[in-house]
Short mmCIF file of C-alpha atoms in Angstrom, two decimals:
data_model
loop_
_atom_site.label_atom_id
_atom_site.label_comp_id
_atom_site.label_asym_id
_atom_site.label_seq_id
_atom_site.Cartn_x
_atom_site.Cartn_y
_atom_site.Cartn_z
CA MET A 199 -62.35 -127.98 99.27
CA THR A 200 -63.27 -126.80 102.75
CA ASN A 201 -65.17 -123.55 103.16
CA ASN A 202 -65.28 -121.17 106.12
CA LEU A 203 -68.72 -122.37 107.26
CA ALA A 204 -67.53 -125.97 107.39
CA ILE A 205 -64.42 -124.93 109.33
CA ARG A 206 -66.48 -122.91 111.85
CA ASN A 207 -68.94 -125.78 112.33
CA ARG A 208 -66.08 -128.25 112.84
CA GLU A 209 -64.42 -126.03 115.44
CA LEU A 210 -67.74 -125.43 117.24
CA LEU A 211 -68.50 -129.13 117.43
CA LEU A 212 -65.00 -130.09 118.58
CA ARG A 213 -65.05 -127.45 121.35
CA SER A 214 -68.54 -128.45 122.45
CA LEU A 215 -67.77 -132.18 122.38
CA ALA A 216 -64.67 -131.57 124.51
CA GLU A 217 -66.80 -129.75 127.09
CA PHE A 218 -69.48 -132.45 126.94
CA THR A 219 -66.97 -135.25 127.49
CA ASP A 220 -65.60 -133.32 130.46
CA GLY A 221 -69.05 -133.66 132.04
CA ASN A 222 -70.66 -130.36 131.02
CA ILE A 223 -74.03 -131.49 129.68
CA GLU A 224 -75.27 -127.89 129.90
CA VAL A 225 -73.08 -127.04 126.88
CA LEU A 226 -75.96 -128.52 124.87
CA ARG A 227 -78.26 -125.71 125.98
CA ASN A 228 -76.38 -123.19 123.79
CA LEU A 229 -75.52 -125.70 121.09
CA LEU A 230 -79.02 -127.02 120.29
CA HIS A 231 -81.80 -125.01 118.70
CA GLU A 232 -84.92 -124.76 120.88
CA ASN A 233 -86.90 -126.68 118.21
CA PHE A 234 -84.11 -129.23 117.64
CA ILE A 235 -85.27 -132.21 115.52
CA GLU A 236 -84.07 -135.70 116.44
CA HIS A 237 -84.27 -138.41 113.76
CA SER A 238 -83.00 -141.34 115.86
CA PRO A 239 -85.62 -143.82 117.10
CA GLY A 240 -86.40 -143.50 120.79
CA ASN A 241 -84.67 -140.12 121.24
CA PRO A 242 -86.89 -137.07 121.79
CA SER A 243 -86.93 -133.90 119.71
CA GLY A 244 -86.81 -130.46 121.32
CA ARG A 245 -83.76 -129.02 123.09
CA ASP A 246 -84.94 -129.46 126.69
CA ALA A 247 -86.33 -132.97 126.20
CA PHE A 248 -83.17 -134.06 124.37
CA ILE A 249 -80.88 -132.64 127.08
CA GLU A 250 -82.86 -134.40 129.81
CA PHE A 251 -82.78 -137.66 127.82
CA THR A 252 -79.02 -137.34 127.22
CA ALA A 253 -78.27 -136.55 130.87
CA ASN A 254 -79.86 -139.88 131.83
CA SER A 255 -78.36 -141.94 129.00
CA PRO A 256 -75.13 -143.99 128.88
CA VAL A 257 -73.40 -141.34 126.75
CA ALA A 258 -73.41 -138.92 129.70
CA LYS A 259 -71.03 -141.17 131.66
CA ALA A 260 -69.09 -142.60 128.72
CA ARG A 261 -65.63 -141.75 127.51
CA LEU A 262 -65.69 -140.57 123.89
CA GLU A 263 -62.73 -140.97 121.55
CA ILE A 264 -63.28 -138.85 118.47
CA LYS A 265 -61.90 -140.66 115.43
CA ARG A 266 -62.87 -138.27 112.65
CA VAL A 267 -64.95 -135.18 111.91
CA ILE A 268 -66.14 -134.44 108.39
CA THR A 269 -67.89 -131.16 107.61
CA ASP A 270 -69.69 -129.93 104.52
CA ASP A 271 -71.46 -126.58 104.72
CA ASP A 272 -74.31 -127.02 107.26
CA TYR A 273 -73.52 -130.67 108.03
CA ALA A 274 -70.97 -132.23 110.35
CA VAL A 275 -70.33 -135.94 110.72
CA VAL A 276 -68.57 -137.18 113.85
CA HIS A 277 -67.30 -140.77 114.05
CA TYR A 278 -66.30 -141.83 117.54
CA HIS A 279 -65.75 -144.67 119.97
CA MET A 280 -68.10 -144.43 122.94
CA MET A 281 -66.99 -146.38 126.00
CA PRO A 282 -69.55 -146.57 128.80
CA PRO A 283 -68.07 -147.52 132.18
CA ASP A 284 -69.59 -151.02 132.08
CA ASP A 285 -68.71 -151.92 128.46
CA ALA A 286 -65.12 -152.99 127.75
CA ARG A 287 -65.42 -152.94 123.93
CA GLY A 288 -67.74 -149.97 123.63
CA ILE A 289 -69.88 -148.70 120.80
CA ALA A 290 -69.02 -147.25 117.39
CA VAL A 291 -71.11 -144.14 116.71
CA VAL A 292 -71.57 -141.89 113.72
CA ASP A 293 -73.49 -138.69 114.45
CA ILE A 294 -74.71 -136.43 111.67
CA TRP A 295 -75.51 -132.90 112.77
CA ARG A 296 -77.15 -130.12 110.76
CA LEU A 297 -76.14 -126.66 111.95
CA VAL A 298 -77.79 -123.35 111.07
CA ASP A 299 -76.30 -120.08 112.29
CA GLY A 300 -74.03 -121.85 114.77
CA VAL A 301 -76.66 -124.06 116.43
CA ILE A 302 -77.64 -127.67 115.83
CA THR A 303 -81.07 -127.97 114.28
CA GLU A 304 -81.16 -131.70 113.40
CA HIS A 305 -79.46 -134.95 114.35
CA TRP A 306 -79.19 -138.47 112.93
CA ASP A 307 -77.01 -141.31 114.20
CA VAL A 308 -75.84 -144.83 113.49
CA VAL A 309 -74.85 -146.89 116.53
CA GLN A 310 -73.09 -150.27 116.46
CA PRO A 311 -71.65 -152.33 119.33
CA VAL A 312 -67.95 -153.04 118.81
CA PRO A 313 -67.62 -156.81 118.26
CA ASP A 314 -64.75 -159.09 119.29
CA ASP A 315 -61.46 -158.35 117.52
CA ASP A 316 -61.59 -161.62 115.56
CA GLN A 317 -64.79 -160.44 113.85
CA ILE A 318 -63.19 -157.23 112.56
CA PRO A 319 -59.67 -157.99 111.26
CA HIS A 320 -59.20 -154.42 110.03
CA GLY A 321 -60.64 -152.72 113.11
CA MET A 322 -63.75 -150.60 113.62
CA PHE A 323 -61.95 -147.29 113.53
#
């Protein structure tokens, strides 16, 4: 059963991801809490530090194909195919976002390079 909070969080993330993939990194400024907590190794916490890090990372220039979004109350999970300009196969990514009052307060991710097709007979996505 999907509740209104989950629906609102899903819509917010989909709108924001669409803007981000169109090149608007500044959309993160309103989406992330000032004291945003990052749980992924090597990525900084804090809204401003995370935005600066993201602007200079491969995701900023990559094409993102959203495969699925799963929401449950304050949490949203986004599974997508990230294709940086110099990577033909791309990267499979699962982001987990915690939202409070319409802003992201925490983030976790799992990142995996997409292997050759013969290694994944049923596909990555």
